[in-house]
Amino acid sequence: DTGVSQDPRHKITKRGQNVTFRCDPISEHNRLYWYRQTLGQGPEFLTYFQNEAQLEKSRLLSDRFSAERPKGSFSTLEIQRTEQGDSAMYLCASNSFGYNEQFFGPGTRLTVL
Amino acid sequence: DAKTTQPNSMESNEEEPVHLPCNHSTISGTDYIHWYRQLPSQGPEYVIHGLTSNVNNRMASLAIAEDRKSSTLILHRATLRDAAVYYCILRDQGGGSNYKLTFGKGTLLTVNP
């Protein structure tokens, strides 16, 4: 297993465009997390899935953001009508229920012009 | 989650031990102390965690004060590859939100050759 992978690694878009990021967790991990990290700050929790069920969404996740994990495997995070304030690193992590350690992917760096 | 306080930055020399402090004076009885680190341009990486007793693994040691209000991450021989931001995180293993990580700003460790 090669770990958590994220695609793309970098995305540059213009304000108002929609973007979609993909996360492939470690196989058989039933929990998947999305975090956002801005420059100089630690990652902030956005949302969490157990299998295909989205169990919590942070208040940071405005209605322009939507996340899915349709078959309990990979997940997508979509941002509609991007704003400059959405520029950040979007990190995905996974683990299994009852397991302490979260395994993070390399992140997708979004730049909104 | 209870808050932690860490120095913004620390500096060390290669092959010398490094002691990274963390204060968590409002820690509760069910809070575990977790440490993650984030190397440049990568996602966070689990380092170690503990509850009351000191812990050792291949990466580091965790020394926990008797009153649990502070802890220290110990890197026994720093290498250039240990240069990273180190995050001290409290996770309530008994609560309903024990799945997510709440990061602060962490400590930026610089290792001099």
XYZ file of N, CA and C in Angstrom:
678
model
N 0.849 -1.192 0.000
C 0.000 0.000 0.000
C 0.879 1.235 0.000
N 0.517 2.210 -0.830
C 1.375 3.385 -0.964
C 0.929 4.526 -0.082
N -0.049 4.350 0.743
C -0.503 5.414 1.609
C -1.657 6.179 1.018
N -2.001 7.289 1.662
C -3.098 8.132 1.200
C -2.611 8.962 0.017
N -3.396 8.965 -1.044
C -3.012 9.773 -2.201
C -4.087 10.815 -2.474
N -3.648 11.960 -3.019
C -4.558 13.047 -3.332
C -4.244 13.564 -4.728
N -5.303 13.968 -5.402
C -5.145 14.443 -6.772
C -6.128 15.576 -7.046
N -5.696 16.688 -7.666
C -4.312 16.964 -8.045
C -3.483 17.425 -6.855
N -2.205 17.573 -7.038
C -1.354 18.110 -5.984
C -1.426 19.629 -5.940
N -1.639 20.234 -7.091
C -1.753 21.689 -7.171
C -2.895 22.042 -8.112
N -3.621 23.098 -7.750
C -4.703 23.564 -8.596
C -4.747 25.076 -8.542
N -4.686 25.696 -9.700
C -4.833 27.146 -9.797
C -6.120 27.406 -10.553
N -6.969 28.234 -10.002
C -8.240 28.511 -10.626
C -8.583 29.984 -10.484
N -9.534 30.411 -11.258
C -9.989 31.795 -11.164
C -11.198 31.864 -10.252
N -11.323 32.977 -9.600
C -12.448 33.198 -8.703
C -13.758 32.928 -9.431
N -14.648 32.208 -8.761
C -15.947 31.902 -9.340
C -16.041 30.542 -10.005
N -14.874 29.918 -10.256
C -14.877 28.596 -10.868
C -15.118 27.513 -9.811
N -15.550 26.356 -10.284
C -15.717 25.202 -9.404
C -14.481 24.308 -9.499
N -14.113 23.715 -8.378
C -12.986 22.784 -8.369
C -13.373 21.527 -7.599
N -12.762 20.428 -7.963
C -13.010 19.151 -7.281
C -11.681 18.473 -7.001
N -11.519 17.995 -5.773
C -10.318 17.283 -5.366
C -10.689 15.845 -5.027
N -9.736 14.949 -5.232
C -9.973 13.541 -4.935
C -8.989 13.051 -3.880
N -9.472 12.178 -3.015
C -8.617 11.530 -2.012
C -8.841 10.022 -2.074
N -7.760 9.288 -2.184
C -7.810 7.821 -2.098
C -7.160 7.405 -0.779
N -7.946 6.902 0.166
C -7.385 6.522 1.469
C -6.629 5.205 1.372
N -5.998 4.856 2.467
C -5.391 3.532 2.556
C -6.526 2.501 2.502
N -6.327 1.485 1.697
C -7.405 0.515 1.489
C -7.806 -0.106 2.831
N -9.056 -0.334 2.976
C -9.674 -0.929 4.169
C -9.797 0.041 5.342
N -9.336 1.280 5.187
C -9.600 2.276 6.226
C -11.036 2.739 6.060
N -11.823 2.623 7.126
C -13.225 2.987 6.974
C -13.496 4.446 7.359
N -12.493 5.135 7.930
C -12.689 6.543 8.285
C -11.833 7.428 7.393
N -12.443 8.519 6.951
C -11.751 9.458 6.065
C -12.062 10.878 6.527
N -11.041 11.704 6.548
C -11.138 13.064 7.076
C -10.626 14.066 6.040
N -11.251 15.240 6.033
C -10.730 16.361 5.259
C -10.366 17.486 6.230
N -9.196 18.083 5.977
C -8.729 19.222 6.744
C -8.313 20.317 5.754
N -8.287 21.547 6.239
C -7.790 22.658 5.441
C -6.679 23.358 6.221
N -5.632 23.751 5.528
C -4.503 24.408 6.181
C -4.122 25.659 5.409
N -4.183 26.797 6.090
C -3.722 28.054 5.493
C -2.310 28.341 5.980
N -1.644 29.245 5.310
C -0.232 29.517 5.553
C 0.034 29.916 7.003
N 0.952 29.216 7.625
C 1.355 29.555 8.982
C 0.448 29.014 10.071
N -0.590 28.294 9.679
C -1.529 27.732 10.648
C -1.479 26.213 10.613
N -1.972 25.590 11.670
C -2.125 24.150 11.656
C -3.377 23.758 10.885
N -3.480 22.505 10.493
C -4.678 22.055 9.769
C -5.942 22.221 10.612
N -7.054 22.529 9.930
C -8.351 22.666 10.581
C -9.301 21.607 10.031
N -10.009 20.948 10.916
C -10.939 19.899 10.546
C -12.092 20.461 9.712
N -12.425 19.774 8.624
C -13.564 20.173 7.802
C -14.724 19.189 7.911
N -14.433 17.904 7.676
C -15.500 16.917 7.668
C -14.915 15.522 7.819
N -15.794 14.560 8.084
C -15.353 13.212 8.409
C -16.393 12.206 7.930
N -15.914 11.108 7.379
C -16.760 10.010 6.908
C -16.407 8.734 7.660
N -17.428 7.982 7.978
C -17.214 6.593 8.376
C -17.918 5.759 7.318
N -17.134 4.996 6.598
C -17.631 4.323 5.377
C -18.192 5.392 4.449
N -19.417 5.270 3.979
C -19.941 6.268 3.051
C -20.725 7.371 3.758
N -20.909 7.252 5.042
C -21.708 8.218 5.789
C -20.865 9.411 6.254
N -21.347 10.613 5.920
C -20.680 11.830 6.390
C -21.248 12.137 7.770
N -20.430 12.010 8.797
C -20.925 12.069 10.166
C -20.778 13.428 10.823
N -19.884 14.259 10.329
C -19.770 15.595 10.908
C -19.216 16.557 9.873
N -19.731 17.760 9.899
C -19.219 18.843 9.062
C -18.908 20.030 9.957
N -17.726 20.583 9.809
C -17.353 21.775 10.563
C -18.133 22.984 10.049
N -18.283 23.982 10.915
C -18.911 25.221 10.462
C -18.060 25.930 9.422
N -16.795 25.512 9.297
C -15.926 26.056 8.246
C -16.406 25.633 6.864
N -17.154 24.545 6.802
C -17.611 23.994 5.527
C -18.903 24.703 5.131
N -18.737 25.813 4.378
C -19.922 26.558 3.958
C -20.708 25.763 2.922
N -21.853 26.303 2.524
C -22.699 25.578 1.572
C -22.085 25.533 0.175
N -20.968 26.218 -0.032
C -20.274 26.099 -1.316
C -19.406 24.844 -1.380
N -19.213 24.229 -0.227
C -18.377 23.035 -0.131
C -19.269 21.802 -0.036
N -18.887 20.766 -0.758
C -19.583 19.493 -0.597
C -18.572 18.365 -0.707
N -18.740 17.385 0.147
C -17.854 16.225 0.140
C -18.682 14.965 0.029
N -18.124 14.001 -0.679
C -18.807 12.720 -0.864
C -17.817 11.579 -0.724
N -18.361 10.455 -0.361
C -17.584 9.206 -0.342
C -18.554 8.093 -0.747
N -18.888 8.052 -2.023
C -20.030 7.256 -2.490
C -19.973 5.763 -2.198
N -18.845 5.151 -2.285
C -18.786 3.704 -2.065
C -17.940 3.369 -0.850
N -17.714 4.360 -0.014
C -16.916 4.100 1.172
C -15.442 3.900 0.889
N -15.015 4.288 -0.335
C -13.590 4.155 -0.645
C -13.007 5.546 -0.845
N -12.860 5.998 -2.105
C -12.305 7.331 -2.341
C -13.336 8.403 -1.977
N -12.839 9.628 -1.831
C -13.714 10.751 -1.500
C -13.391 11.915 -2.422
N -14.392 12.750 -2.645
C -14.191 13.983 -3.392
C -14.640 15.164 -2.551
N -13.938 16.271 -2.714
C -14.294 17.534 -2.076
C -14.463 18.554 -3.193
N -15.665 19.106 -3.305
C -15.942 20.085 -4.340
C -16.162 21.446 -3.713
N -15.586 22.453 -4.328
C -15.819 23.837 -3.921
C -16.458 24.550 -5.104
N -17.625 25.075 -4.887
C -18.307 25.819 -5.940
C -18.053 27.313 -5.762
N -18.033 28.005 -6.892
C -17.880 29.478 -6.889
C -16.720 29.879 -5.969
N -15.535 29.415 -6.309
C -14.385 29.645 -5.441
C -14.151 31.126 -5.177
N -13.632 31.385 -3.975
C -13.269 32.734 -3.541
C -11.794 32.723 -3.195
N -11.192 33.919 -3.164
C -9.762 33.992 -2.855
C -9.465 33.428 -1.461
N -10.419 33.559 -0.571
C -10.233 33.026 0.778
C -10.211 31.511 0.846
N -10.559 30.853 -0.248
C -10.498 29.389 -0.284
C -9.089 28.894 -0.564
N -8.186 29.800 -0.921
C -6.800 29.397 -1.188
C -6.201 28.790 0.068
N -5.746 27.558 -0.046
C -5.249 26.804 1.111
C -4.732 25.457 0.634
N -4.164 24.709 1.583
C -3.827 23.309 1.343
C -4.978 22.472 1.881
N -5.501 21.580 1.065
C -6.576 20.695 1.486
C -5.990 19.305 1.705
N -6.087 18.852 2.948
C -5.468 17.590 3.358
C -6.528 16.532 3.608
N -6.211 15.329 3.231
C -7.072 14.181 3.475
C -6.317 13.216 4.384
N -7.031 12.563 5.276
C -6.427 11.571 6.158
C -7.374 10.387 6.295
N -6.839 9.261 6.679
C -7.695 8.088 6.884
C -7.181 7.244 8.040
N -8.075 6.476 8.616
C -7.704 5.455 9.588
C -8.881 4.506 9.754
N -8.728 3.577 10.648
C -9.809 2.639 10.930
C -10.385 2.937 12.298
N -11.629 2.575 12.469
C -12.307 2.781 13.750
C -11.487 2.178 14.884
N -11.315 2.952 15.963
C -10.588 2.460 17.121
C -9.084 2.596 17.025
N -8.615 3.116 15.905
C -7.184 3.258 15.687
C -6.798 4.705 15.901
N -5.768 4.959 16.712
C -5.440 6.330 17.070
C -4.827 7.145 15.949
N -3.893 6.547 15.239
C -3.111 7.289 14.269
C -3.924 7.608 13.025
N -3.846 8.858 12.580
C -4.410 9.240 11.286
C -3.269 9.342 10.286
N -3.501 8.807 9.097
C -2.514 8.822 8.029
C -2.920 9.894 7.024
N -2.031 10.855 6.822
C -2.344 11.981 5.970
C -1.764 11.807 4.570
N -2.481 12.364 3.597
C -1.957 12.455 2.251
C -1.091 13.699 2.110
N -0.530 13.907 0.912
C 0.370 15.047 0.693
C -0.354 16.370 0.523
N -1.681 16.312 0.337
C -2.450 17.540 0.204
C -2.608 18.020 -1.221
N -3.645 18.827 -1.423
C -3.860 19.548 -2.687
C -3.774 21.031 -2.365
N -2.840 21.705 -3.029
C -2.706 23.148 -2.789
C -3.554 23.891 -3.802
N -4.528 24.643 -3.304
C -5.434 25.418 -4.153
C -5.052 26.889 -4.111
N -4.918 27.482 -5.278
C -4.704 28.921 -5.394
C -5.840 29.496 -6.217
N -6.551 30.440 -5.623
C -7.659 31.098 -6.321
C -7.226 32.510 -6.674
N -7.197 32.791 -7.980
C -6.731 34.108 -8.447
C -7.871 35.104 -8.532
N -11.924 20.211 22.478
C -10.651 19.669 22.960
C -9.912 20.736 23.757
N -9.201 20.298 24.801
C -8.428 21.223 25.605
C -7.301 21.817 24.785
N -6.872 23.023 25.181
C -5.861 23.714 24.403
C -4.455 23.344 24.853
N -3.522 23.485 23.948
C -2.105 23.268 24.239
C -1.334 24.523 23.901
N -0.196 24.716 24.573
C 0.675 25.850 24.321
C 2.064 25.335 24.017
N 2.605 25.766 22.882
C 3.937 25.355 22.456
C 4.740 26.592 22.049
N 6.063 26.538 22.186
C 6.867 27.650 21.660
C 6.725 27.730 20.148
N 6.803 28.934 19.610
C 6.646 29.093 18.169
C 7.768 28.412 17.394
N 8.978 28.477 17.937
C 10.111 27.910 17.219
C 11.196 27.462 18.192
N 11.999 26.515 17.738
C 13.167 26.047 18.473
C 14.250 25.686 17.482
N 15.470 25.709 17.984
C 16.607 25.414 17.120
C 17.472 24.344 17.787
N 18.033 23.493 16.972
C 18.882 22.436 17.500
C 20.035 22.205 16.541
N 21.046 21.510 17.039
C 22.153 21.104 16.191
C 22.019 19.624 15.854
N 22.488 19.281 14.686
C 22.431 17.900 14.236
C 23.130 16.977 15.226
N 22.528 15.808 15.439
C 23.035 14.749 16.315
C 22.958 15.090 17.794
N 22.316 16.181 18.150
C 22.079 16.494 19.550
C 20.632 16.192 19.918
N 20.352 15.931 21.192
C 18.958 15.693 21.582
C 18.146 16.978 21.539
N 16.861 16.812 21.279
C 15.932 17.941 21.238
C 14.770 17.643 22.169
N 14.431 18.639 22.985
C 13.294 18.509 23.895
C 12.252 19.551 23.508
N 11.121 19.101 23.012
C 10.058 20.001 22.573
C 8.971 20.018 23.647
N 8.750 21.176 24.280
C 7.771 21.220 25.377
C 6.356 21.520 24.903
N 5.404 21.098 25.710
C 4.000 21.391 25.458
C 3.288 21.542 26.796
N 2.588 22.639 26.968
C 1.787 22.845 28.173
C 0.317 22.599 27.866
N -0.334 21.879 28.768
C -1.769 21.592 28.610
C -2.392 21.559 29.989
N -2.472 22.740 30.603
C -2.885 22.835 32.009
C -4.344 22.463 32.230
N -5.172 22.497 31.178
C -6.598 22.180 31.347
C -6.928 20.762 30.868
N -5.927 19.918 30.798
C -6.130 18.547 30.323
C -7.115 17.810 31.234
N -7.964 16.992 30.624
C -8.915 16.211 31.412
C -8.427 14.770 31.533
N -9.094 14.019 32.396
C -8.642 12.662 32.668
C -8.680 11.722 31.477
N -9.524 12.022 30.498
C -9.653 11.135 29.341
C -8.900 11.642 28.114
N -8.156 12.736 28.278
C -7.381 13.280 27.146
C -6.070 12.522 26.972
N -5.856 12.012 25.767
C -4.557 11.481 25.390
C -3.737 12.613 24.767
N -2.423 12.544 24.938
C -1.506 13.524 24.360
C -0.912 12.909 23.087
N -1.174 13.563 21.967
C -0.672 13.093 20.679
C 0.333 14.096 20.138
N 1.312 13.613 19.429
C 2.257 14.461 18.708
C 2.270 14.044 17.241
N 2.162 15.049 16.402
C 2.333 14.880 14.963
C 3.413 15.857 14.517
N 3.999 15.594 13.377
C 4.927 16.551 12.791
C 4.612 16.702 11.316
N 4.988 17.849 10.791
C 4.722 18.133 9.381
C 6.002 18.631 8.741
N 6.559 17.807 7.879
C 7.740 18.203 7.132
C 7.327 19.161 6.020
N 8.254 19.953 5.521
C 7.915 20.912 4.465
C 7.240 20.251 3.273
N 6.141 20.844 2.839
C 5.395 20.407 1.655
C 4.818 18.994 1.787
N 4.595 18.547 3.009
C 3.980 17.239 3.223
C 2.805 17.350 4.188
N 1.986 16.310 4.230
C 0.931 16.241 5.221
C 1.503 15.872 6.575
N 0.752 16.114 7.648
C 1.238 15.738 8.985
C 1.487 14.240 9.084
N 2.371 13.907 10.005
C 2.784 12.524 10.224
C 2.723 12.230 11.715
N 2.095 11.123 12.085
C 2.003 10.727 13.497
C 3.393 10.461 14.050
N 3.619 10.920 15.281
C 4.898 10.651 15.937
C 4.716 9.693 17.114
N 3.857 10.071 18.058
C 3.735 9.283 19.283
C 2.512 9.754 20.056
N 2.005 8.949 20.955
C 0.954 9.413 21.852
C 1.045 8.686 23.185
N 0.440 9.282 24.216
C 0.449 8.653 25.532
C -0.637 9.223 26.427
N -0.862 8.581 27.546
C -1.889 9.020 28.496
C -1.260 9.485 29.807
N -0.556 8.586 30.483
C 0.059 8.952 31.757
C 1.533 8.568 31.821
N 1.844 7.413 31.332
C 3.225 6.927 31.423
C 4.059 7.427 30.251
N 5.358 7.511 30.488
C 6.271 7.859 29.404
C 6.229 6.774 28.332
N 6.407 7.178 27.089
C 6.286 6.275 25.951
C 7.509 6.413 25.061
N 7.908 5.298 24.479
C 9.023 5.316 23.536
C 8.618 4.586 22.264
N 9.044 5.092 21.143
C 8.937 4.330 19.901
C 10.168 4.614 19.057
N 10.163 4.134 17.825
C 11.366 4.248 17.015
C 11.664 5.698 16.629
N 10.657 6.548 16.682
C 10.862 7.930 16.253
C 11.276 8.840 17.405
N 10.670 8.643 18.577
C 10.841 9.612 19.656
C 10.430 9.012 20.990
N 10.594 9.827 22.037
C 10.086 9.492 23.370
C 9.150 10.605 23.806
N 8.180 10.236 24.610
C 7.233 11.203 25.163
C 7.310 11.114 26.672
N 7.691 12.237 27.280
C 7.754 12.315 28.736
C 6.568 13.137 29.209
N 5.764 12.555 30.106
C 4.546 13.202 30.587
C 4.721 13.526 32.055
N 4.455 14.785 32.414
C 4.582 15.204 33.811
C 3.610 14.433 34.687
N 3.954 14.309 35.959
C 3.125 13.518 36.875
C 1.702 14.083 36.976
N 1.565 15.403 36.940
C 0.231 16.017 37.007
C -0.423 16.130 35.621
N 0.275 15.680 34.611
C -0.187 15.647 33.206
C -0.452 17.025 32.625
N 0.006 18.076 33.271
C -0.248 19.408 32.758
C 0.801 19.856 31.750
N 1.786 19.041 31.548
C 2.780 19.335 30.523
C 3.387 18.030 30.022
N 3.981 18.113 28.859
C 4.681 16.951 28.302
C 5.837 17.446 27.448
N 6.757 16.533 27.151
C 7.920 16.868 26.342
C 8.164 15.770 25.318
N 8.268 16.168 24.081
C 8.656 15.240 23.021
C 10.174 15.277 22.916
N 10.781 14.116 22.949
C 12.240 14.030 22.928
C 12.690 13.312 21.661
N 13.475 14.035 20.877
C 14.175 13.421 19.741
C 15.598 13.172 20.218
N 16.025 11.930 20.240
C 17.278 11.600 20.917
C 18.508 12.087 20.171
N 18.460 12.050 18.858
C 19.565 12.565 18.034
C 18.961 13.216 16.802
N 18.891 14.532 16.829
C 18.245 15.228 15.725
C 19.046 15.066 14.439
N 18.319 14.879 13.346
C 18.927 14.878 12.027
C 18.285 15.997 11.211
N 18.875 16.292 10.085
C 18.327 17.351 9.237
C 16.911 17.014 8.797
N 16.611 15.704 8.699
C 15.274 15.278 8.273
C 14.226 15.488 9.355
N 14.657 15.837 10.566
C 13.704 16.103 11.645
C 13.217 17.554 11.632
N 13.760 18.370 10.756
C 13.303 19.763 10.657
C 11.859 19.773 10.163
N 10.956 20.285 11.021
C 9.529 20.200 10.734
C 8.776 21.061 11.732
N 7.467 21.170 11.538
C 6.593 21.757 12.551
C 6.036 20.604 13.390
N 6.184 20.708 14.695
C 5.726 19.663 15.613
C 4.474 20.142 16.341
N 3.436 19.335 16.280
C 2.155 19.677 16.882
C 1.866 18.781 18.087
N 1.504 19.391 19.182
C 1.054 18.696 20.381
C -0.468 18.821 20.416
N -1.168 17.710 20.492
C -2.625 17.693 20.353
C -3.224 16.842 21.461
N -4.291 17.341 22.069
C -5.026 16.541 23.041
C -6.252 15.935 22.375
N -6.453 14.660 22.576
C -7.619 13.977 22.042
C -8.374 13.308 23.167
N -9.642 13.667 23.294
C -10.494 13.067 24.307
C -10.951 11.704 23.810
N -10.390 10.656 24.374
C -10.739 9.318 23.921
C -12.106 8.881 24.434
N -12.638 9.625 25.395
C -13.916 9.214 25.951
C -15.098 9.996 25.418
N -14.850 11.054 24.682
C -15.923 11.905 24.218
C -16.427 11.542 22.834
N -17.418 12.260 22.363
C -17.995 11.967 21.065
C -17.200 12.483 19.907
N -16.249 13.394 20.164
C -15.478 13.982 19.065
C -14.064 13.447 19.043
N -13.895 12.207 19.492
C -12.529 11.726 19.625
C -11.913 11.278 18.323
N -12.621 11.506 17.217
C -12.091 11.074 15.940
C -11.252 12.159 15.269
N -11.501 13.429 15.572
C -10.821 14.480 14.831
C -9.666 15.047 15.631
N -8.715 15.619 14.899
C -7.553 16.243 15.500
C -7.720 17.756 15.464
N -7.411 18.411 16.579
C -7.454 19.867 16.651
C -6.025 20.369 16.782
N -5.509 20.906 15.690
C -4.131 21.368 15.632
C -4.030 22.814 16.092
N -2.933 23.144 16.784
C -2.572 24.536 17.026
C -1.575 24.965 15.960
N -0.743 25.935 16.302
C 0.266 26.404 15.338
C 1.540 25.576 15.387
N 1.749 24.857 16.486
C 2.906 23.993 16.579
C 4.210 24.729 16.820
N 5.289 23.948 16.893
C 6.650 24.469 17.064
C 7.459 24.161 15.810
N 8.014 25.189 15.216
C 8.893 24.999 14.063
C 10.292 24.667 14.561
N 10.729 23.447 14.274
C 12.066 23.009 14.677
C 13.037 23.181 13.514
N 14.086 23.924 13.777
C 15.173 24.077 12.809
C 16.362 23.265 13.304
N 16.950 22.469 12.438
C 18.116 21.653 12.792
C 19.309 22.154 11.990
N 20.320 22.592 12.716
C 21.528 23.129 12.078
C 22.552 22.021 11.846
N 23.186 22.020 10.672
C 24.206 20.987 10.399
C 25.472 21.207 11.223
